[in-house]
XYZ file of C-alpha atoms in Angstrom:
753
model
C 39.705 -10.942 -33.291
C 41.602 -8.035 -31.978
C 43.145 -5.032 -33.771
C 46.664 -5.454 -34.422
C 46.981 -1.397 -34.208
C 45.617 -0.859 -30.785
C 49.028 -2.161 -29.231
C 51.000 -0.270 -31.181
C 49.053 3.185 -31.224
C 49.354 3.006 -27.154
C 53.015 2.266 -27.488
C 53.554 5.021 -30.078
C 51.498 7.619 -28.310
C 52.706 7.168 -25.211
C 56.452 7.590 -25.930
C 58.091 10.530 -24.587
C 59.248 12.030 -28.173
C 55.278 11.658 -29.606
C 54.237 15.287 -30.195
C 50.611 15.148 -31.636
C 49.976 13.992 -35.149
C 47.170 13.839 -38.245
C 45.938 10.485 -39.126
C 48.444 10.535 -41.802
C 50.990 11.042 -40.087
C 50.809 8.757 -37.700
C 50.309 6.427 -40.952
C 53.541 7.461 -42.093
C 55.272 7.351 -38.495
C 53.995 3.955 -38.021
C 55.004 2.729 -41.718
C 51.147 2.028 -42.306
C 50.929 -0.230 -45.677
C 47.811 1.652 -47.753
C 46.200 -2.327 -47.774
C 45.914 -1.808 -43.607
C 44.843 1.913 -43.651
C 41.234 0.645 -42.877
C 41.716 -1.783 -40.084
C 44.280 1.334 -38.891
C 42.023 4.130 -38.528
C 39.424 1.549 -36.523
C 41.957 1.511 -34.437
C 42.457 5.221 -34.233
C 38.459 5.416 -33.704
C 38.207 3.202 -30.808
C 40.927 4.931 -29.035
C 39.332 7.913 -29.672
C 35.999 6.622 -28.479
C 37.589 5.522 -25.386
C 39.102 8.447 -24.569
C 42.680 7.006 -24.436
C 43.107 9.858 -27.576
C 42.039 12.807 -28.073
C 41.425 14.607 -31.725
C 41.970 18.512 -30.999
C 42.965 20.980 -33.012
C 43.714 20.806 -36.626
C 42.875 16.942 -36.354
C 45.905 16.161 -34.637
C 45.400 13.189 -32.110
C 47.080 12.873 -28.891
C 46.667 11.130 -25.377
C 44.322 13.343 -23.402
C 47.259 15.185 -21.566
C 49.093 16.687 -24.610
C 46.015 17.359 -26.422
C 45.012 21.025 -27.153
C 41.891 21.089 -28.391
C 40.769 24.392 -27.218
C 39.031 23.444 -24.673
C 39.802 23.433 -20.900
C 39.736 19.948 -19.433
C 37.003 19.741 -16.458
C 37.275 17.001 -13.846
C 33.782 15.365 -12.742
C 31.284 12.337 -12.570
C 29.247 11.162 -15.015
C 25.299 9.743 -14.661
C 23.696 7.590 -17.311
C 19.706 8.445 -17.061
C 17.672 5.145 -16.072
C 16.956 2.415 -19.565
C 19.213 5.188 -21.675
C 19.768 2.677 -24.470
C 21.605 5.194 -27.035
C 24.380 5.951 -24.053
C 23.543 9.735 -23.737
C 24.310 11.377 -20.661
C 25.001 14.035 -18.123
C 28.342 15.090 -16.657
C 28.317 16.705 -12.981
C 31.568 18.984 -12.415
C 33.628 18.637 -8.792
C 32.160 21.065 -6.810
C 35.518 22.916 -6.209
C 35.625 23.898 -9.631
C 32.262 26.092 -9.796
C 34.417 29.264 -9.787
C 36.503 28.412 -13.415
C 35.085 30.454 -16.414
C 34.024 28.121 -18.524
C 31.703 26.879 -15.370
C 29.836 30.099 -14.232
C 27.087 30.208 -16.463
C 26.360 26.168 -16.052
C 23.671 25.760 -13.101
C 23.210 22.251 -13.631
C 24.395 18.759 -15.313
C 25.910 18.914 -18.541
C 24.572 16.810 -21.680
C 26.727 14.375 -23.116
C 26.024 13.101 -26.350
C 26.397 9.116 -26.750
C 29.416 9.773 -29.229
C 31.499 11.696 -27.135
C 30.686 9.152 -24.064
C 33.266 7.265 -25.037
C 33.671 3.831 -22.611
C 32.566 6.045 -19.309
C 29.848 4.304 -17.156
C 27.407 5.713 -14.470
C 29.381 7.134 -11.565
C 32.469 7.236 -13.096
C 35.135 9.560 -12.523
C 36.516 11.757 -15.476
C 37.841 14.660 -17.460
C 35.722 16.200 -20.710
C 36.367 18.463 -22.925
C 33.219 21.533 -22.916
C 32.240 23.248 -26.199
C 29.281 25.801 -26.914
C 27.134 23.784 -28.822
C 23.353 23.577 -30.094
C 21.771 20.073 -28.091
C 20.219 17.775 -30.186
C 17.124 17.723 -29.826
C 16.868 15.084 -27.669
C 18.375 17.011 -25.258
C 16.289 19.325 -25.113
C 13.064 17.247 -24.748
C 14.946 15.466 -21.590
C 16.079 19.032 -20.051
C 12.179 20.445 -20.546
C 11.391 17.652 -18.649
C 13.917 18.109 -15.916
C 13.734 21.869 -15.638
C 10.940 23.845 -15.717
C 12.282 27.135 -14.150
C 13.001 28.555 -17.615
C 16.473 28.688 -17.217
C 18.402 27.804 -20.821
C 21.506 25.855 -19.438
C 21.756 23.592 -22.920
C 24.145 25.679 -24.530
C 27.588 23.435 -23.121
C 27.867 19.921 -24.104
C 30.194 18.193 -22.754
C 33.221 15.300 -24.058
C 34.972 12.226 -22.362
C 38.689 12.716 -23.165
C 39.762 10.406 -19.790
C 38.317 8.100 -17.367
C 40.047 8.968 -14.123
C 38.476 6.144 -12.342
C 35.558 3.485 -12.675
C 32.447 4.457 -10.348
C 32.368 0.653 -9.587
C 33.985 -2.440 -10.867
C 31.686 -5.219 -9.408
C 28.283 -5.897 -11.531
C 25.512 -7.483 -10.064
C 22.663 -9.067 -12.459
C 21.506 -12.188 -13.569
C 23.412 -14.838 -15.704
C 22.787 -16.074 -19.135
C 24.841 -18.347 -20.955
C 23.549 -18.767 -24.972
C 26.119 -22.062 -26.442
C 29.401 -21.057 -25.956
C 28.789 -17.078 -24.673
C 27.952 -16.271 -21.296
C 26.925 -12.762 -20.391
C 26.246 -11.030 -16.904
C 22.412 -8.806 -17.658
C 23.075 -5.468 -15.355
C 20.355 -4.841 -12.552
C 21.699 -1.680 -12.495
C 19.064 0.125 -15.159
C 21.872 2.965 -15.847
C 24.823 0.429 -17.345
C 25.349 -0.768 -20.197
C 23.085 -3.467 -20.935
C 25.332 -6.481 -21.188
C 28.455 -7.407 -20.185
C 30.729 -10.168 -21.504
C 31.353 -12.981 -18.999
C 35.417 -14.528 -19.290
C 37.002 -17.558 -17.328
C 35.414 -19.272 -15.167
C 31.545 -19.696 -14.821
C 31.451 -21.345 -11.378
C 28.734 -23.181 -12.193
C 25.966 -20.258 -12.646
C 22.749 -21.664 -13.913
C 20.690 -19.293 -16.585
C 18.254 -16.941 -14.335
C 20.932 -17.089 -11.232
C 22.167 -13.522 -9.745
C 25.429 -13.179 -10.140
C 28.341 -10.828 -8.835
C 31.179 -9.573 -11.697
C 34.206 -7.518 -11.772
C 34.922 -5.672 -14.868
C 37.996 -6.704 -16.300
C 38.441 -4.015 -19.176
C 36.289 -2.106 -21.826
C 38.008 -0.703 -24.847
C 35.397 0.234 -27.383
C 32.079 1.563 -27.240
C 31.551 -0.894 -29.783
C 31.486 -4.077 -28.046
C 30.420 -4.902 -24.702
C 32.305 -4.768 -21.424
C 33.877 -7.931 -20.784
C 33.621 -9.057 -16.666
C 34.766 -11.951 -15.320
C 32.105 -14.302 -12.208
C 33.449 -13.714 -8.934
C 30.399 -14.537 -7.198
C 27.045 -16.983 -7.116
C 23.995 -15.438 -5.087
C 22.234 -17.754 -6.137
C 18.099 -18.171 -7.557
C 16.629 -14.571 -7.857
C 13.458 -16.069 -5.854
C 15.877 -17.910 -2.960
C 15.567 -16.349 0.663
C 17.538 -13.777 0.942
C 19.080 -12.980 -2.119
C 17.341 -10.023 -3.737
C 18.992 -8.375 -0.504
C 22.108 -9.660 -1.394
C 22.136 -8.254 -4.617
C 21.452 -4.236 -3.008
C 24.923 -4.776 -0.729
C 26.484 -6.222 -3.725
C 25.321 -3.722 -6.393
C 26.244 -1.127 -3.366
C 29.667 -2.394 -2.814
C 28.643 -2.813 1.257
C 30.389 -5.038 3.504
C 29.396 -8.105 4.752
C 31.774 -8.858 7.455
C 34.764 -7.701 8.997
C 38.291 -8.415 9.036
C 39.566 -11.010 11.383
C 42.031 -8.002 12.134
C 39.117 -5.945 13.785
C 37.282 -8.864 15.606
C 40.623 -10.081 17.023
C 40.688 -6.549 18.391
C 37.336 -6.333 19.712
C 37.301 -9.488 21.730
C 40.195 -7.772 23.634
C 37.817 -5.995 25.311
C 36.344 -6.368 28.517
C 33.029 -8.129 28.303
C 31.297 -5.925 31.340
C 31.736 -2.579 32.788
C 33.996 -3.500 35.637
C 36.545 -1.462 35.616
C 36.340 0.226 39.684
C 39.363 2.793 39.019
C 37.465 4.262 35.408
C 34.440 4.154 37.244
C 35.312 6.186 40.486
C 36.804 9.081 38.097
C 33.221 9.276 36.409
C 30.443 11.357 37.659
C 27.733 8.156 38.988
C 24.459 8.400 37.718
C 23.554 4.669 38.229
C 20.909 6.293 41.147
C 19.116 8.142 38.377
C 15.854 7.613 36.979
C 17.717 7.247 33.426
C 15.867 5.469 30.173
C 15.396 4.990 26.698
C 13.299 5.460 23.898
C 13.662 3.046 20.682
C 12.409 1.336 18.089
C 10.837 -1.960 18.916
C 13.388 -4.115 16.797
C 16.818 -1.706 17.573
C 19.024 -3.750 19.053
C 22.014 -0.938 19.327
C 21.032 1.489 21.929
C 22.874 5.205 21.495
C 21.444 7.331 23.747
C 19.774 7.642 27.083
C 17.870 10.924 28.952
C 16.996 12.804 32.309
C 14.804 14.824 33.018
C 14.455 16.584 36.322
C 11.622 19.557 36.669
C 12.513 22.321 38.961
C 9.904 23.695 41.916
C 8.858 27.011 41.073
C 10.391 28.570 44.259
C 13.529 26.965 42.814
C 12.807 29.084 39.627
C 11.354 26.853 37.198
C 12.587 25.366 34.183
C 14.135 22.066 33.802
C 17.662 19.603 33.746
C 18.264 17.689 30.776
C 20.792 15.088 30.644
C 21.517 13.175 27.443
C 23.565 10.687 28.112
C 25.522 9.388 25.006
C 27.372 5.684 24.956
C 30.818 6.567 25.082
C 32.060 4.600 22.059
C 35.655 6.462 22.148
C 36.520 4.650 25.403
C 37.077 1.637 23.972
C 37.669 2.789 20.419
C 40.885 4.229 19.963
C 41.875 6.547 17.000
C 44.168 4.394 14.641
C 43.470 0.916 15.757
C 42.033 -1.377 13.402
C 38.140 -0.928 15.094
C 38.471 2.751 14.288
C 40.012 2.244 10.814
C 37.498 -0.257 9.695
C 34.446 1.963 10.955
C 36.189 5.162 9.432
C 35.422 3.317 6.131
C 32.232 1.887 5.919
C 31.308 5.441 7.895
C 27.779 4.452 9.314
C 25.855 1.496 10.057
C 23.495 0.389 7.443
C 19.567 -1.124 8.361
C 18.277 -3.045 5.333
C 15.198 -4.324 5.233
C 16.421 -7.769 6.472
C 19.400 -7.221 8.591
C 22.221 -4.781 9.858
C 25.621 -4.133 8.769
C 26.882 -2.187 11.887
C 29.489 0.053 11.902
C 31.051 -1.395 14.926
C 31.562 -5.230 16.189
C 28.244 -6.514 17.637
C 30.660 -7.001 20.656
C 30.709 -3.046 21.263
C 27.180 -2.608 19.096
C 24.672 -4.912 20.768
C 27.001 -5.322 23.498
C 29.412 -3.111 25.674
C 28.150 0.271 24.267
C 24.377 -0.468 24.053
C 22.839 1.263 26.726
C 20.709 -1.443 27.925
C 18.282 -1.813 31.122
C 19.819 -2.625 34.711
C 23.351 -2.726 33.308
C 26.141 -0.332 33.695
C 27.235 1.422 30.599
C 30.052 4.041 30.120
C 28.579 7.755 28.750
C 29.361 11.090 27.410
C 26.571 13.508 29.066
C 25.653 16.654 27.145
C 23.946 18.231 31.123
C 21.471 21.399 29.862
C 19.713 23.723 31.992
C 16.506 25.398 30.489
C 14.442 28.198 31.697
C 10.396 28.300 32.414
C 10.642 29.314 28.044
C 12.158 26.856 27.196
C 15.567 28.959 26.787
C 19.031 27.120 27.293
C 20.629 28.689 29.984
C 23.678 26.960 30.552
C 25.283 23.380 29.087
C 28.665 21.024 30.672
C 29.834 18.135 30.044
C 30.723 14.955 31.646
C 32.430 11.335 31.336
C 29.947 9.463 33.113
C 28.494 6.049 34.309
C 24.331 5.099 33.551
C 22.244 2.105 34.348
C 18.899 2.693 31.768
C 16.228 2.198 34.183
C 13.810 1.164 31.509
C 13.256 0.725 27.770
C 10.620 2.061 26.416
C 10.062 1.342 22.673
C 8.315 4.274 20.867
C 5.013 2.458 21.027
C 5.281 2.212 24.751
C 6.219 5.836 25.040
C 3.518 6.974 23.436
C 0.997 5.112 25.425
C 2.704 6.220 28.102
C 2.335 9.990 26.784
C -1.193 9.922 26.493
C -2.414 8.611 29.788
C -3.667 10.512 32.520
C -1.297 11.268 35.963
C -4.212 9.410 37.666
C -3.782 6.543 35.251
C -0.664 6.560 35.406
C -0.486 6.414 39.094
C -2.004 2.467 39.142
C 1.095 0.762 37.969
C 3.586 -0.032 40.182
C 5.780 2.474 42.252
C 8.743 2.129 39.841
C 7.097 2.128 36.441
C 4.380 5.071 37.758
C 7.482 7.029 38.916
C 8.869 6.689 35.303
C 5.643 7.232 33.573
C 5.779 10.865 35.347
C 9.052 11.154 33.971
C 8.533 10.795 30.824
C 5.230 13.072 30.860
C 7.477 15.965 32.116
C 10.317 15.094 29.394
C 7.658 15.836 26.863
C 6.484 19.026 28.707
C 10.402 20.671 27.991
C 10.318 18.607 24.323
C 6.758 20.280 23.167
C 8.173 23.776 24.693
C 11.579 23.188 22.678
C 10.047 22.042 19.201
C 7.647 25.139 19.616
C 10.540 27.069 19.808
C 12.254 25.703 17.098
C 9.799 25.837 14.028
C 9.151 29.410 15.937
C 12.440 29.986 14.914
C 11.579 28.736 11.150
C 12.743 25.408 11.086
C 11.134 23.055 8.725
C 8.314 20.200 9.334
C 10.220 17.693 6.761
C 8.747 14.606 9.117
C 6.642 11.668 7.504
C 5.166 8.421 8.480
C 7.309 5.151 7.112
C 5.692 2.498 6.166
C 7.773 -0.752 6.517
C 7.475 -4.756 5.140
C 7.180 -6.642 8.610
C 9.246 -10.336 7.216
C 8.948 -13.721 8.495
C 11.950 -15.552 9.199
C 12.762 -16.560 5.533
C 12.959 -12.752 4.995
C 9.680 -12.683 3.728
C 7.323 -9.637 3.477
C 3.928 -10.774 5.250
C 2.140 -7.563 6.594
C 3.371 -4.192 7.008
C 4.001 -1.409 9.989
C 3.537 2.094 9.809
C 5.437 4.346 12.159
C 3.956 7.790 12.344
C 6.278 10.503 13.700
C 4.407 10.821 17.283
C 5.094 12.766 20.313
C 7.503 9.763 21.857
C 9.789 10.535 18.691
C 9.536 13.914 18.621
C 10.691 13.499 22.602
C 13.901 11.911 21.729
C 14.731 14.275 18.474
C 14.356 17.841 20.030
C 16.226 16.680 23.100
C 19.165 15.065 20.358
C 19.209 18.049 18.112
C 19.540 20.237 21.776
C 22.179 18.133 22.382
C 24.105 18.339 19.036
C 23.667 21.983 19.032
C 25.102 22.670 22.553
C 28.313 20.744 20.775
C 28.619 22.173 17.306
C 28.510 26.090 19.382
C 31.166 24.163 21.863
C 33.437 23.323 19.106
C 32.942 26.595 17.054
C 33.388 29.170 20.285
C 36.687 27.538 20.952
C 38.056 27.916 17.541
C 38.806 23.821 17.220
C 38.944 21.613 14.336
C 35.854 20.078 14.522
C 33.467 18.337 11.897
C 29.349 19.662 11.354
C 26.261 18.836 10.167
C 25.438 21.354 7.111
C 22.489 21.524 4.795
C 23.204 24.953 2.130
C 20.256 27.052 1.618
C 18.237 25.650 -1.319
C 18.078 26.648 -5.088
C 15.518 29.542 -5.665
C 14.833 28.079 -8.945
C 14.369 24.359 -7.244
C 11.878 26.108 -4.745
C 9.727 27.643 -7.646
C 9.700 24.223 -9.179
C 8.471 22.734 -5.721
C 5.709 25.583 -5.395
C 4.471 24.633 -9.067
C 3.807 21.651 -7.773
C 2.079 22.427 -4.557
C -0.018 24.630 -6.917
C -0.977 21.530 -8.988
C -2.610 19.912 -5.777
C -5.214 23.316 -5.498
C -2.413 25.183 -2.311
C -1.830 29.030 -2.871
C 1.949 29.064 -2.405
C 3.988 32.343 -1.840
C 7.322 33.338 -2.229
C 8.820 29.984 -0.808
C 11.992 31.515 -0.546
C 10.944 33.115 2.833
C 10.381 30.277 5.329
C 7.678 31.535 6.763
C 5.638 31.516 3.531
C 7.766 27.687 3.181
C 6.179 26.812 6.614
C 2.302 27.564 5.760
C 2.497 25.079 2.472
C 3.743 22.626 5.145
C 1.311 23.491 7.557
C -1.507 23.464 4.623
C -0.814 19.525 4.078
C -0.075 18.072 6.813
C -1.965 15.248 7.521
C -3.536 15.361 3.936
C -3.346 12.092 1.882
C -0.879 14.265 -0.184
C 1.387 15.541 2.165
C 4.238 12.517 2.266
C 4.476 12.774 -1.722
C 4.946 16.713 -1.181
C 7.110 16.002 1.216
C 9.144 14.007 -0.817
C 9.005 16.548 -3.591
C 10.244 19.364 -0.891
C 13.305 17.317 -0.102
C 14.635 16.937 -3.629
C 14.295 20.562 -3.968
C 16.620 21.087 -0.685
C 20.185 20.335 -1.520
C 21.450 17.483 0.909
C 22.474 18.030 4.089
C 26.497 16.299 4.247
C 29.288 16.552 6.773
C 31.483 19.775 6.948
C 35.106 20.544 8.829
C 32.998 24.435 7.814
C 30.113 25.461 10.612
C 27.711 26.405 7.287
C 24.528 26.479 8.794
C 22.007 23.840 8.237
C 19.116 25.267 6.113
C 16.035 22.662 7.409
C 16.559 22.769 10.969
C 17.511 27.179 11.186
C 20.652 25.954 13.309
C 23.792 28.448 12.981
C 25.919 25.319 14.286
C 25.131 21.864 14.248
C 26.959 18.567 14.384
C 26.348 14.493 15.172
C 27.203 13.849 18.099
C 24.147 11.291 19.776
C 24.592 8.154 17.947
C 28.940 7.072 17.801
C 27.493 3.379 17.637
C 26.483 3.574 13.997
C 27.780 7.050 12.638
C 31.818 7.786 12.159
C 31.052 11.335 12.766
C 30.044 11.359 16.000
C 32.725 9.270 16.992
C 35.372 12.127 15.592
C 32.765 14.486 17.936
C 33.725 12.680 20.993
C 36.718 12.716 20.579
C 37.096 16.608 19.604
C 35.052 17.165 22.620
C 36.374 15.775 25.322
C 39.726 16.644 24.294
C 38.630 20.294 24.356
C 36.792 19.638 27.556
C 40.042 17.772 28.934
C 42.457 21.006 27.819
C 40.025 23.793 30.035
C 40.482 21.161 33.069
C 44.615 20.971 32.514
C 43.923 17.433 31.658
C 45.191 17.065 27.674
C 47.579 14.779 28.390
C 45.267 12.314 30.296
C 45.123 8.733 29.201
C 41.940 8.651 28.111
C 42.256 11.970 25.911
C 42.132 10.612 22.097
C 44.105 12.250 19.602
C 42.233 14.022 17.349
C 42.223 14.843 12.990
C 43.587 18.161 12.084
C 41.570 20.607 9.759
C 42.940 18.915 6.482
C 41.970 14.800 7.620
C 38.748 16.254 8.882
C 37.551 17.706 5.391
C 38.677 14.169 3.970
C 36.846 12.591 6.332
C 33.925 14.616 5.961
C 34.089 14.146 2.080
C 34.400 10.432 2.863
C 31.236 9.725 5.414
C 28.888 12.302 3.387
C 29.056 9.662 0.519
C 28.803 6.448 2.788
C 25.497 7.916 4.292
C 24.628 8.789 0.596
C 24.873 5.038 -0.482
C 23.285 3.476 2.710
C 20.651 5.502 2.488
C 19.922 4.771 -1.243
C 20.772 0.950 -0.367
C 18.296 1.434 2.613
C 15.295 2.779 0.577
C 16.044 0.210 -2.459
C 15.325 -2.433 0.083
C 12.761 -1.144 1.358
C 10.548 -0.446 -1.533
C 12.036 -4.113 -2.639
C 10.068 -5.353 0.331
C 7.000 -3.456 -0.358
C 6.261 -4.478 -3.656
C 6.895 -8.367 -2.202
C 4.090 -7.365 0.035
C 2.281 -5.644 -2.519
C 2.665 -8.814 -5.129
C 1.192 -11.127 -2.646
C -1.878 -9.306 -1.776
C -2.553 -8.461 -5.118
C -2.479 -11.964 -6.133
C -4.190 -13.680 -2.676
C -6.929 -10.925 -3.154
C -7.828 -11.194 -6.637
C -6.630 -8.053 -8.173
C -7.169 -6.102 -5.256
C -7.521 -2.173 -5.678
C -6.007 0.617 -3.823
C -6.106 4.071 -3.012
C -3.428 6.396 -4.568
C -2.766 10.099 -6.011
C -1.191 11.431 -8.655
C 2.110 13.449 -7.945
C 3.212 14.241 -10.860
C 2.280 14.110 -14.735
C 4.425 13.499 -17.840
C 4.208 12.253 -21.388
C 3.852 8.791 -20.480
C 1.424 8.443 -17.885
C 0.367 9.660 -14.533
C 3.031 8.962 -11.925
C 0.997 7.508 -8.383
C 1.712 7.089 -5.155
C -0.320 4.666 -2.512
C -1.371 6.556 -0.262
C -1.856 3.355 2.330
C 1.878 1.650 1.237
C 3.554 4.884 -0.023
C 4.969 3.199 -3.255
C 4.975 4.931 -6.432
C 4.509 3.379 -9.320
C 2.887 4.506 -13.176
C -0.394 4.652 -15.038
C 0.847 4.348 -18.576
C -1.521 6.599 -20.832
C -1.216 3.394 -23.167
C -3.306 1.232 -20.264
C -5.712 4.043 -19.979
C -9.373 2.813 -21.307
C -9.637 2.941 -25.451
C -9.642 6.276 -26.230
C -7.311 9.169 -27.408
C -5.221 10.945 -24.602
C -2.510 14.112 -24.433
C -0.660 15.593 -22.173
C -1.025 18.777 -21.122
C 1.898 20.156 -19.881
C 0.807 23.856 -18.748
C -1.871 21.974 -16.983
C -0.045 18.832 -16.087
C -2.860 16.494 -16.406
C -3.549 13.900 -19.164
C -6.748 14.242 -21.345
C -9.257 13.021 -23.817
C -10.224 15.560 -26.611
C -13.430 16.806 -25.148
C -12.276 17.143 -21.334
C -14.583 14.557 -19.853
C -11.549 11.998 -18.489
C -8.654 13.598 -17.231
C -5.722 12.692 -14.602
C -3.676 15.542 -13.104
C -1.686 16.462 -10.320
C -3.855 15.643 -6.699
C -6.199 13.370 -8.638
C -7.670 10.464 -6.176
C -7.520 7.488 -8.015
C -8.151 3.718 -7.552
C -5.673 1.472 -9.072
C -5.144 -2.267 -9.261
C -1.094 -3.817 -9.633
C -0.573 -4.155 -13.364
C 2.663 -4.925 -13.975
C 6.051 -5.073 -11.819
C 9.580 -5.242 -13.186
C 11.086 -6.642 -10.213
C 14.920 -6.282 -10.961
C 14.114 -2.456 -11.662
C 11.628 -1.843 -8.959
C 9.060 -0.511 -11.161
C 5.511 -0.908 -11.083
C 2.722 -0.255 -14.185
C -0.295 0.298 -12.022
C -3.857 0.001 -14.306
C -6.781 2.369 -13.640
C -9.855 0.831 -11.807
C -12.933 2.975 -12.703
C -15.560 3.277 -10.648
């Protein structure tokens, strides 16, 4: 039964004449009888736990807006560790508040004890009050795992005083019914363990995957309330696994009708003679594309001309990018939806495109043999690979060839004589491709000489059948064909960023801030566990030495992932703040407007900039561009949509690799896999499979019978005599012991040889 004093207290404390009051004062003001005082106190505790009331100085209760508890309210986001049943959390202040005196000594997340987490959920925007308080033993243990830098960040604690907005209101999980009571058990390991379901159950059966909408959570002492809005189906039904991820991350499955209707008004082909006449015509040039085998949206095409030594040598590189901005006008229904989505999402079994299919796979895709409109960056490079000039053009192309990365790699490794055996057109394109790599290789060498970091590594993806089931795996190495395209796109992106910066035009930039030195020292500690000597990795040259040393080694993938976690996340900004990983002063994203909204904005910025220099700023093809304030908002939004997309993509890839792992383990009767220890904790040793690049855990309890202890100083688990040990860098053979599919956790068992 609901506490009757909850509504009374809410109404009273929100009144215009209310002043902070003690528990006794509130009881007198409301005329609470002695027999009702216990129920009244429970209501007060509930409102305090939910953050609706705050007990401040002199034990006076008030809404957060009136509280004078002596500590400053700070806004930010709260996070809960996976499977943390006690509801201890961590608070991350908003970045713009870093300069506040209360936060100057804080460099990491701030501990939130369970008793002060109220009804906050993972990812919520909250207001907290900070207090200097000795952290509990649990927190000291967690921080010792999170931070080996030696810094003490545990002098502050946070208490939730207000929930500003929910990080998520939709919850995906498993349906359970016990008699009259129904529950949703969420898949997300950081959410409360169970939600009570109210209203229609939509015919859900026990074990079904379902989607619920959060209704309320009034007290941390009872589960949150939710209502079913969709039944996805049985967990083993084709496609349901990926659907759960789509709903959990709030990704859009369909385009609104108004967007599709607007797309239908666009032409089916490039046949506007007036438009073609005003563009540079590149249809007779050897322009071609290189893309993944399963790609359908071809953003970019290239053309390379090598100048004869008599002409001074060097190259001309033309990077042609699909001219999406010609079809998608600022403020249109398609533009608004693209901005909302921020980017396309490439899941294991499907693509959720940023633009309707008529544009993404049709009118804008640079398919071979058809006319397509492009925005071109045309650069001249000298014999040393230094850019000497750049110009920009609206163009029309007709791609000669669509290479897959695999096909391009084969061509690049053929001799000129072998290429001559192809038919004339194919041979000409093959020689063109090799000339392109001559330039690409030089650009790559120059970039690493300037301090860029080699953060590329192979990818392993599951191959799916027509039911979406994993039947095989495919490894994609970052070979010369990938590197060629990367270098050309980097060159175009940098040229456009430099153009906008020099013109002081409001623009978007791709930034990667300098890393925290303490995080790099943590990485150096991990590298040392593998037996490598790491110098001062805050110096680029030393970090590059480490990356060269691990190249091609079994531990390369694990260590590069560790380095990426030590670096800050790349993002978008309205200010040019440089790119640490690429060693670029000015950088942006221009080359993928079919799948990234940032690039579409940059196309509009560049077109207006170029037109203004040719007295064409009033031309009808020049679209409006956002101001500095709008760009800052766009940058923040698309940085978030990019993060969400990356997390969802990674989760579905891992999900399908685990599915494949289960299948081959069952078919081959406990097949053994090669792995490498990449981390050791008191619970056990974390393993990465060297072929599948999947991570899992060998629990200490699953090791052969005996007593084992954790040696933190040497990052290892060992028996008392030291005859057996598992340490970072050790190669092992393992088999699958158990898998928690809902959480994506794998336990391995050691195979003793």
